[in-house]
mmCIF file of C-alpha atoms in Angstrom:
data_model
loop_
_atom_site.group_PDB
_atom_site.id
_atom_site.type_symbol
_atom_site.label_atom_id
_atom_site.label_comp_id
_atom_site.label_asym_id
_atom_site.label_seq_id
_atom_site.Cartn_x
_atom_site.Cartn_y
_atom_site.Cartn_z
ATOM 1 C CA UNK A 6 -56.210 45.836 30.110
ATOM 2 C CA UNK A 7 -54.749 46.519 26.957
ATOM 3 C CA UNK A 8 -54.151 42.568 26.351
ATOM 4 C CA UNK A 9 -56.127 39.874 25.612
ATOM 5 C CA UNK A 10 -56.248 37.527 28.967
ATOM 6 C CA UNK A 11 -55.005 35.194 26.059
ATOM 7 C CA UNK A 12 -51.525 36.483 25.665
ATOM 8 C CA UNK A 13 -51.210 36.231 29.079
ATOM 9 C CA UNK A 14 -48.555 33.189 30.286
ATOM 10 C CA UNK A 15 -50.351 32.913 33.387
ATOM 11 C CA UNK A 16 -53.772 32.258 31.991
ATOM 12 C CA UNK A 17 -52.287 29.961 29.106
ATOM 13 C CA UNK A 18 -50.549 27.883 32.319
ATOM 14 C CA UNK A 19 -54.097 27.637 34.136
ATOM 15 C CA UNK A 20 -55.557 26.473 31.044
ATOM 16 C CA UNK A 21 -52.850 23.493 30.735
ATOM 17 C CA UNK A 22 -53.217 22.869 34.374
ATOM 18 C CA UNK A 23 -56.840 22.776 34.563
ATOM 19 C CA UNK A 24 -56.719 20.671 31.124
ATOM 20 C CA UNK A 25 -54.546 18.039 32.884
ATOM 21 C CA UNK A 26 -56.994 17.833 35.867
ATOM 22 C CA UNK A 27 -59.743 17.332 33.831
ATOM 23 C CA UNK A 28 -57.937 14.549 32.122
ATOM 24 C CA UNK A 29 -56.637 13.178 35.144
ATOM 25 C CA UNK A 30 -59.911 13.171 37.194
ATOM 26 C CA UNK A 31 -61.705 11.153 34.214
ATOM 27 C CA UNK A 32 -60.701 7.493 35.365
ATOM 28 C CA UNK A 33 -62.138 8.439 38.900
ATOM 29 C CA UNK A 34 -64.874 5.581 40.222
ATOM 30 C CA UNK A 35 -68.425 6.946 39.813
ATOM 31 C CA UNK A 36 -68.821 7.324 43.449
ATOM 32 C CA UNK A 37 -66.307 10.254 43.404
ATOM 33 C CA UNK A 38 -66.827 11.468 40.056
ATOM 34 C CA UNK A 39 -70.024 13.766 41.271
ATOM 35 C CA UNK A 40 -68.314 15.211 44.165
ATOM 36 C CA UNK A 41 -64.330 15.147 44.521
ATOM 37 C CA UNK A 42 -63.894 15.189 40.519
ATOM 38 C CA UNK A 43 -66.257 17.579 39.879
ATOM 39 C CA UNK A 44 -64.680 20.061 42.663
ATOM 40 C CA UNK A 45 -61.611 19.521 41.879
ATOM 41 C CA UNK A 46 -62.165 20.406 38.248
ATOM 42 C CA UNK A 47 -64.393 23.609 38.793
ATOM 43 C CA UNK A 48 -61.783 24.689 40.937
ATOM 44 C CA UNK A 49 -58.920 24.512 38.488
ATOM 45 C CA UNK A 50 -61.112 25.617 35.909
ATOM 46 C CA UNK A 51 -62.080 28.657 37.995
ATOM 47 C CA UNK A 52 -58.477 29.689 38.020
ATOM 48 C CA UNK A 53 -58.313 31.141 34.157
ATOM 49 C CA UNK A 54 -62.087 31.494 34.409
ATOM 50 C CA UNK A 55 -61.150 34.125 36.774
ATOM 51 C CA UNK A 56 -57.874 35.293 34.942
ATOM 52 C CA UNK A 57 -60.109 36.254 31.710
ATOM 53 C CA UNK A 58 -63.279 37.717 33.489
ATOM 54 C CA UNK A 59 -60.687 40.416 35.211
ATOM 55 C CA UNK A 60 -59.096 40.956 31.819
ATOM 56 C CA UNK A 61 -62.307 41.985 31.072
ATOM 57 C CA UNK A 62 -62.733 45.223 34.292
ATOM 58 C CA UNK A 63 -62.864 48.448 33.250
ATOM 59 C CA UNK A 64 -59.540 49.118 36.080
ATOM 60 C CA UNK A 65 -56.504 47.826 38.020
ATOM 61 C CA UNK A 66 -58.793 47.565 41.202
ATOM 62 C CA UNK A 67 -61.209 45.427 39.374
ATOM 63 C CA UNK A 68 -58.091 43.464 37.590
ATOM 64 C CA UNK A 69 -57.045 42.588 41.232
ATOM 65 C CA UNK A 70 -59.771 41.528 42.254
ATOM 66 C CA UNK A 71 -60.429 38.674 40.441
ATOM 67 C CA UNK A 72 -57.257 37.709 40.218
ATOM 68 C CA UNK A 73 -57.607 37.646 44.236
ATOM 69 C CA UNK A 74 -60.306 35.203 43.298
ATOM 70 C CA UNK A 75 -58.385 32.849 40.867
ATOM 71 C CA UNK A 76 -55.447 32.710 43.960
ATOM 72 C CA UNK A 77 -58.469 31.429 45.931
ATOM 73 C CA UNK A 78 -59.457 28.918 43.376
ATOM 74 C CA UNK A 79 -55.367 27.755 43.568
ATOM 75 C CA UNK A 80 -55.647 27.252 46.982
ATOM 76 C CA UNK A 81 -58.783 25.591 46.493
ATOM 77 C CA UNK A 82 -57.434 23.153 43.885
ATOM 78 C CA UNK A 83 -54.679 22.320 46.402
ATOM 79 C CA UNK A 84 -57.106 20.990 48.833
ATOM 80 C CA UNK A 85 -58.659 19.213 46.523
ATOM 81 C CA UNK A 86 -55.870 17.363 45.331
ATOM 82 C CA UNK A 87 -55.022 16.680 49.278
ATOM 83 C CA UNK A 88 -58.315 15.059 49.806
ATOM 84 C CA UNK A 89 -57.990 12.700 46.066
ATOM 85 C CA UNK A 90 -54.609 11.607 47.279
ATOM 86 C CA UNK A 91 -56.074 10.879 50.785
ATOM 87 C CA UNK A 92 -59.011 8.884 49.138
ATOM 88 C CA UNK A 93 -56.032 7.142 47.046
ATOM 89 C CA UNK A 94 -57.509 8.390 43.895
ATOM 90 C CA UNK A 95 -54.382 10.324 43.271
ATOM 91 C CA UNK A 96 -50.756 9.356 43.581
ATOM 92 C CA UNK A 97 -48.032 10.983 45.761
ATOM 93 C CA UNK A 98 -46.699 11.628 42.187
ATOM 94 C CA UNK A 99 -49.238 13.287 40.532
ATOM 95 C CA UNK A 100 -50.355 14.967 43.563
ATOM 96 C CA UNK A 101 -46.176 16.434 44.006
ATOM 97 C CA UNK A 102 -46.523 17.389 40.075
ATOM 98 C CA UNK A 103 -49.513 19.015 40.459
ATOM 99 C CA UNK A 104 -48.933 20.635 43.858
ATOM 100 C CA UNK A 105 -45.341 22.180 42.263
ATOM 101 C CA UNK A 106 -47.187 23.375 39.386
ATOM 102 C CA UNK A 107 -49.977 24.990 40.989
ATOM 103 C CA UNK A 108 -47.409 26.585 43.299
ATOM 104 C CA UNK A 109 -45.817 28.546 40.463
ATOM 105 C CA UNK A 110 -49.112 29.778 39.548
ATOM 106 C CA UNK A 111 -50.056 31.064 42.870
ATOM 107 C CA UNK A 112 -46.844 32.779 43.180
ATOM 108 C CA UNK A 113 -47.218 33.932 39.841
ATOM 109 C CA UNK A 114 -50.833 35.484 40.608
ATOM 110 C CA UNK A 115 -48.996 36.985 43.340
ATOM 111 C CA UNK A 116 -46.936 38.603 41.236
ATOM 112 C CA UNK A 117 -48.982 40.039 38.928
ATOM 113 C CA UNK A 118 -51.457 41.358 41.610
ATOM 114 C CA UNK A 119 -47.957 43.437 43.361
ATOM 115 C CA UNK A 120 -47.473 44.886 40.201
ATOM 116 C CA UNK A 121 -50.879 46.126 39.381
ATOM 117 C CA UNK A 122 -51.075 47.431 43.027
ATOM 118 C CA UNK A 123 -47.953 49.660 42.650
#
């Protein structure tokens, strides 16, 4: 890559989203804040953790890979949020914000990992 993973919309988006999460899952009752929190934020973090470390490959094929990963991660954070909204630590609100936002991404990530492929 001839970019930084910084110029990069996508990353800058999973960086706001995972932000948000973080700030979100802070008022979360201590009995949660070990497990469900702390999932739920490695999981969104993981997304432009992911981003940035395939920035970083030497080729396309290693590119794609991780980004592979960080789709996992989305899809990850989506369960997450299904469960905190479950356990009524989320709202249907925040969880329809969040769940529209990390939509976009995953389509984006799709995106991205069609064009490198072709």
């Amino acid at each position: 890559m001839k970019q930084s993973y910084r110029d990069l919309r996508i990353w800058q988006e999973s960086i706001n989203l995972a932000t948000d999460i973080v700030k979100l899952t802070q008022p979360f009752p201590p009995e949660h804040r070990f497990g469900l929190a702390d999932q739920l934020r490695r999981a969104a973090i993981s997304v432009s953790l992911n981003i940035a470390e395939g920035c970083g490959q030497l080729t396309k094929p290693g590119f794609v890979r991780f980004l592979g990963i960080a789709r996992g991660s989305v899809n990850e954070t989506v369960t997450c949020i299904e469960l905190a909204t479950t356990c009524d630590l989320l709202s249907d609100v925040e969880k329809k914000k969040l769940l529209i936002r990390l939509d976009k991404l995953g389509k984006q990530l799709n995106s991205l990992i069609n064009s490198l492929r072709h």
